[in-house]
Amino acid sequence: MTDRTIRLLLADDQALVRGALATMLGLESDIEVVAEVGRGDEVVAAALGTNPDVALLDVEMPGLDGITAAADLRERAPGIRVLMVTTFGRPGYLRRAMKAGVAGFVVKDTPAKRLAAIVRDIDAGMRVIDPELAAESLASGDSPLTERETDVLTSAQSGGTNADIARELHLSEGTVRNYLSSAIGKTGARTRAEAVRIAVENGWL
Amino acid sequence: MTDRTIRLLLADDQALVRGALATMLGLESDIEVVAEVGRGDEVVAAALGTNPDVALLDVEMPGLDGITAAADLRERAPGIRVLMVTTFGRPGYLRRAMKAGVAGFVVKDTPAKRLAAIVRDIDAGMRVIDPELAAESLASGDSPLTERETDVLTSAQSGGTNADIARELHLSEGTVRNYLSSAIGKTGARTRAEAVRIAVENGWL
DNA sequence: ACATCCGCGTGACATCTGTCACATCGGTGC
DNA sequence: GCACCGATGTGACAGATGTCACGCGGATGT
């Protein structure tokens, strides 16, 4: 602990943000950015190749979302401690990230000055969870939707008709109507579009 | 141009990103970050108070969007050159930003290393436009929607019924149906939800 | 064993949505 | 002045959507 360097892996799809974070954290004498990736599906390979202590992962990434990447990391390289960073403070994200075994979860509203300290805390074995989001997550509870309801809502996001959704999921149109109806009921919405919005805002999709 | 310092104003709602950008750009010997704000409606006041040469504005901000802030800036402090930076490369954003008189427009996928050079170019009087986005913008053309159609689609985003939209905009339900129908036609969509998605993706809302 | 839940389906019904034709009124362009 | 367009409205109609009741089979829990 005295003067070991923390090896850090950075994953964020926005090159500008990734580079700026790398530069900023690289200024800290006890942090070394050993890998930078822009896609979720590059995280595991980069981690295995560079052996970081901490992985800072964005949730929204092409290829593979950060939460799934975190779960993969836990399996393939369990020693690496994961800090999730996200633009959107959605309760469901936090919940799923915790299930994936992450050590920390903060939103991008966090003051930049504090990030290095958080990385150190994570490295030291602490858990760092955004308190506001934690409260929201407790309040909103887990997703009430079944797997199929989730599938149907996800497919409904693009704005297609029941027939489109049925085709995409290989279901009958009536079944799609039933799942949508129950999803609308569970979300307290009045239309499918509202149900989709609510589910997205809660991070259930 | 020999060794003048470029005074820079930074506006981005995500504190982490804003701080990281400030740190990174502040490392450049010829750039000085003189103001940092997290809301669009704080841009003009900060600019008037700190007299920057270049303003780096995010499009998505609470209070006031970056494009409108840029237009305000043009009016109140026409000497300041504006560089828009955005997460979402939407053709309509670029188009509207150009109308607002910005000097540059880049997406957050831009390599971080290049940002300082872009800021210098902007300060030197050049225009810097993301070429890919420029092509898309030319291809997709201006919004085909009338003002009212835009209003109705915007209101439809939240997933309410025709009655909800009618109430919100003080229109009859039939009129809402007519506008939606024509918006659906113009966007080439088959449902209102699809029309909303297409309009959002093009930056028409 | 029995209840419960989920996945999947059908059929019926009321309501909502999307389209079309048509009408009025106020601008704008030529 | 006249044509055109956008904002607004009405009425009618076909098709989509949302709800409900009900069915079946499989998994899970007590």
CSV table of N, CA, C and O in Angstrom, one decimal, chain A residues 143-189:
chain,number,residue,atom,x,y,z
A,143,SER,N,-37.1,-5.4,-11.4
A,143,SER,CA,-38.0,-5.4,-12.5
A,143,SER,C,-39.2,-6.4,-12.2
A,143,SER,O,-39.0,-7.5,-11.9
A,144,PRO,N,-40.4,-5.9,-12.4
A,144,PRO,CA,-41.6,-6.8,-12.2
A,144,PRO,C,-41.9,-7.6,-13.5
A,144,PRO,O,-42.8,-8.4,-13.5
A,145,LEU,N,-41.1,-7.4,-14.5
A,145,LEU,CA,-41.5,-8.0,-15.8
A,145,LEU,C,-40.9,-9.4,-15.9
A,145,LEU,O,-39.7,-9.7,-15.5
A,146,THR,N,-41.6,-10.3,-16.6
A,146,THR,CA,-41.1,-11.6,-16.9
A,146,THR,C,-40.1,-11.5,-18.1
A,146,THR,O,-40.1,-10.5,-18.7
A,147,GLU,N,-39.4,-12.5,-18.3
A,147,GLU,CA,-38.4,-12.5,-19.4
A,147,GLU,C,-39.1,-12.2,-20.7
A,147,GLU,O,-38.6,-11.4,-21.5
A,148,ARG,N,-40.2,-12.9,-21.0
A,148,ARG,CA,-40.9,-12.7,-22.3
A,148,ARG,C,-41.5,-11.3,-22.4
A,148,ARG,O,-41.5,-10.6,-23.4
A,149,GLU,N,-42.0,-10.8,-21.3
A,149,GLU,CA,-42.6,-9.4,-21.3
A,149,GLU,C,-41.4,-8.4,-21.6
A,149,GLU,O,-41.6,-7.5,-22.4
A,150,THR,N,-40.3,-8.7,-21.1
A,150,THR,CA,-39.1,-7.9,-21.3
A,150,THR,C,-38.7,-7.9,-22.8
A,150,THR,O,-38.5,-6.9,-23.4
A,151,ASP,N,-38.7,-9.1,-23.3
A,151,ASP,CA,-38.4,-9.3,-24.8
A,151,ASP,C,-39.4,-8.5,-25.6
A,151,ASP,O,-39.0,-7.8,-26.6
A,152,VAL,N,-40.6,-8.6,-25.3
A,152,VAL,CA,-41.7,-8.0,-26.2
A,152,VAL,C,-41.5,-6.5,-26.1
A,152,VAL,O,-41.6,-5.8,-27.1
A,153,LEU,N,-41.3,-5.9,-24.9
A,153,LEU,CA,-41.1,-4.5,-24.7
A,153,LEU,C,-39.9,-4.0,-25.5
A,153,LEU,O,-39.9,-3.0,-26.1
A,154,THR,N,-38.8,-4.8,-25.4
A,154,THR,CA,-37.6,-4.5,-26.1
A,154,THR,C,-37.8,-4.4,-27.6
A,154,THR,O,-37.4,-3.4,-28.2
A,155,SER,N,-38.5,-5.3,-28.1
A,155,SER,CA,-38.8,-5.3,-29.5
A,155,SER,C,-39.8,-4.2,-29.8
A,155,SER,O,-39.7,-3.7,-31.0
A,156,ALA,N,-40.6,-3.8,-28.9
A,156,ALA,CA,-41.6,-2.7,-29.2
A,156,ALA,C,-40.9,-1.4,-29.2
A,156,ALA,O,-41.5,-0.4,-29.7
A,157,GLN,N,-39.7,-1.3,-28.7
A,157,GLN,CA,-39.0,0.0,-28.6
A,157,GLN,C,-38.9,0.6,-30.0
A,157,GLN,O,-38.9,1.8,-30.1
A,158,SER,N,-38.7,-0.2,-31.0
A,158,SER,CA,-38.4,0.4,-32.4
A,158,SER,C,-39.7,0.9,-33.0
A,158,SER,O,-39.6,1.6,-34.1
A,159,GLY,N,-40.8,0.7,-32.4
A,159,GLY,CA,-42.0,1.3,-32.9
A,159,GLY,C,-42.8,0.4,-33.9
A,159,GLY,O,-43.8,0.9,-34.5
A,160,GLY,N,-42.5,-0.8,-34.0
A,160,GLY,CA,-43.2,-1.7,-34.9
A,160,GLY,C,-44.6,-2.1,-34.4
A,160,GLY,O,-44.9,-1.8,-33.3
A,161,THR,N,-45.4,-2.7,-35.2
A,161,THR,CA,-46.7,-3.2,-34.9
A,161,THR,C,-46.6,-4.5,-34.2
A,161,THR,O,-45.6,-5.1,-34.1
A,162,ASN,N,-47.8,-5.0,-33.7
A,162,ASN,CA,-47.8,-6.3,-33.0
A,162,ASN,C,-47.3,-7.4,-34.0
A,162,ASN,O,-46.6,-8.3,-33.6
A,163,ALA,N,-47.7,-7.2,-35.3
A,163,ALA,CA,-47.3,-8.2,-36.2
A,163,ALA,C,-45.8,-8.2,-36.4
A,163,ALA,O,-45.2,-9.3,-36.5
A,164,ASP,N,-45.2,-7.1,-36.4
A,164,ASP,CA,-43.7,-7.0,-36.5
A,164,ASP,C,-43.0,-7.7,-35.3
A,164,ASP,O,-42.1,-8.5,-35.5
A,165,ILE,N,-43.6,-7.4,-34.1
A,165,ILE,CA,-43.0,-8.0,-32.9
A,165,ILE,C,-43.2,-9.5,-32.9
A,165,ILE,O,-42.3,-10.3,-32.6
A,166,ALA,N,-44.4,-9.9,-33.3
A,166,ALA,CA,-44.7,-11.4,-33.4
A,166,ALA,C,-43.7,-12.1,-34.3
A,166,ALA,O,-43.1,-13.1,-34.0
A,167,ARG,N,-43.4,-11.4,-35.5
A,167,ARG,CA,-42.5,-12.0,-36.4
A,167,ARG,C,-41.1,-12.1,-35.8
A,167,ARG,O,-40.4,-13.1,-35.9
A,168,GLU,N,-40.7,-11.0,-35.2
A,168,GLU,CA,-39.3,-11.0,-34.6
A,168,GLU,C,-39.1,-12.0,-33.6
A,168,GLU,O,-38.0,-12.6,-33.5
A,169,LEU,N,-40.1,-12.3,-32.8
A,169,LEU,CA,-39.9,-13.2,-31.6
A,169,LEU,C,-40.6,-14.6,-31.9
A,169,LEU,O,-40.6,-15.4,-31.0
A,170,HIS,N,-41.1,-14.8,-33.1
A,170,HIS,CA,-41.7,-16.0,-33.4
A,170,HIS,C,-42.8,-16.4,-32.5
A,170,HIS,O,-42.9,-17.4,-31.9
A,171,LEU,N,-43.7,-15.4,-32.3
A,171,LEU,CA,-44.9,-15.6,-31.4
A,171,LEU,C,-46.1,-15.3,-32.3
A,171,LEU,O,-46.0,-14.8,-33.4
A,172,SER,N,-47.3,-15.7,-31.7
A,172,SER,CA,-48.5,-15.3,-32.4
A,172,SER,C,-48.8,-13.9,-32.0
A,172,SER,O,-48.4,-13.4,-31.0
A,173,GLU,N,-49.6,-13.2,-32.9
A,173,GLU,CA,-49.9,-11.8,-32.6
A,173,GLU,C,-50.7,-11.7,-31.3
A,173,GLU,O,-50.5,-10.7,-30.5
A,174,GLY,N,-51.6,-12.6,-31.0
A,174,GLY,CA,-52.4,-12.6,-29.8
A,174,GLY,C,-51.5,-12.7,-28.6
A,174,GLY,O,-51.7,-12.0,-27.6
A,175,THR,N,-50.5,-13.5,-28.6
A,175,THR,CA,-49.6,-13.6,-27.5
A,175,THR,C,-48.8,-12.3,-27.3
A,175,THR,O,-48.7,-11.9,-26.1
A,176,VAL,N,-48.4,-11.7,-28.3
A,176,VAL,CA,-47.7,-10.4,-28.2
A,176,VAL,C,-48.7,-9.4,-27.5
A,176,VAL,O,-48.3,-8.7,-26.6
A,177,ARG,N,-49.9,-9.4,-27.9
A,177,ARG,CA,-50.9,-8.5,-27.3
A,177,ARG,C,-51.0,-8.8,-25.8
A,177,ARG,O,-51.1,-7.9,-25.0
A,178,ASN,N,-51.1,-10.1,-25.5
A,178,ASN,CA,-51.2,-10.5,-24.1
A,178,ASN,C,-50.0,-10.0,-23.2
A,178,ASN,O,-50.2,-9.4,-22.2
A,179,TYR,N,-48.8,-10.2,-23.8
A,179,TYR,CA,-47.6,-9.8,-23.0
A,179,TYR,C,-47.5,-8.3,-22.9
A,179,TYR,O,-47.2,-7.8,-21.8
A,180,LEU,N,-47.9,-7.6,-23.9
A,180,LEU,CA,-47.9,-6.2,-23.9
A,180,LEU,C,-48.9,-5.7,-22.9
A,180,LEU,O,-48.6,-4.8,-22.0
A,181,SER,N,-50.0,-6.3,-22.9
A,181,SER,CA,-51.1,-5.9,-22.0
A,181,SER,C,-50.6,-6.1,-20.5
A,181,SER,O,-50.8,-5.2,-19.7
A,182,SER,N,-50.0,-7.2,-20.3
A,182,SER,CA,-49.6,-7.4,-18.9
A,182,SER,C,-48.4,-6.5,-18.5
A,182,SER,O,-48.3,-6.1,-17.4
A,183,ALA,N,-47.5,-6.2,-19.5
A,183,ALA,CA,-46.4,-5.3,-19.2
A,183,ALA,C,-47.0,-3.9,-18.9
A,183,ALA,O,-46.5,-3.2,-18.0
A,184,ILE,N,-48.0,-3.5,-19.7
A,184,ILE,CA,-48.6,-2.2,-19.5
A,184,ILE,C,-49.2,-2.2,-18.1
A,184,ILE,O,-49.1,-1.2,-17.4
A,185,GLY,N,-49.9,-3.3,-17.7
A,185,GLY,CA,-50.5,-3.3,-16.4
A,185,GLY,C,-49.4,-3.2,-15.3
A,185,GLY,O,-49.5,-2.4,-14.4
A,186,LYS,N,-48.3,-4.0,-15.4
A,186,LYS,CA,-47.3,-4.0,-14.4
A,186,LYS,C,-46.5,-2.7,-14.2
A,186,LYS,O,-46.1,-2.3,-13.2
A,187,THR,N,-46.4,-2.0,-15.4
A,187,THR,CA,-45.6,-0.7,-15.3
A,187,THR,C,-46.6,0.5,-14.9
A,187,THR,O,-46.1,1.6,-14.7
A,188,GLY,N,-47.9,0.2,-14.9
A,188,GLY,CA,-48.8,1.3,-14.6
A,188,GLY,C,-49.0,2.2,-15.8
A,188,GLY,O,-49.4,3.4,-15.6
A,189,ALA,N,-48.6,1.8,-16.9
A,189,ALA,CA,-48.7,2.6,-18.1
A,189,ALA,C,-50.1,2.5,-18.8
A,189,ALA,O,-50.9,1.7,-18.3
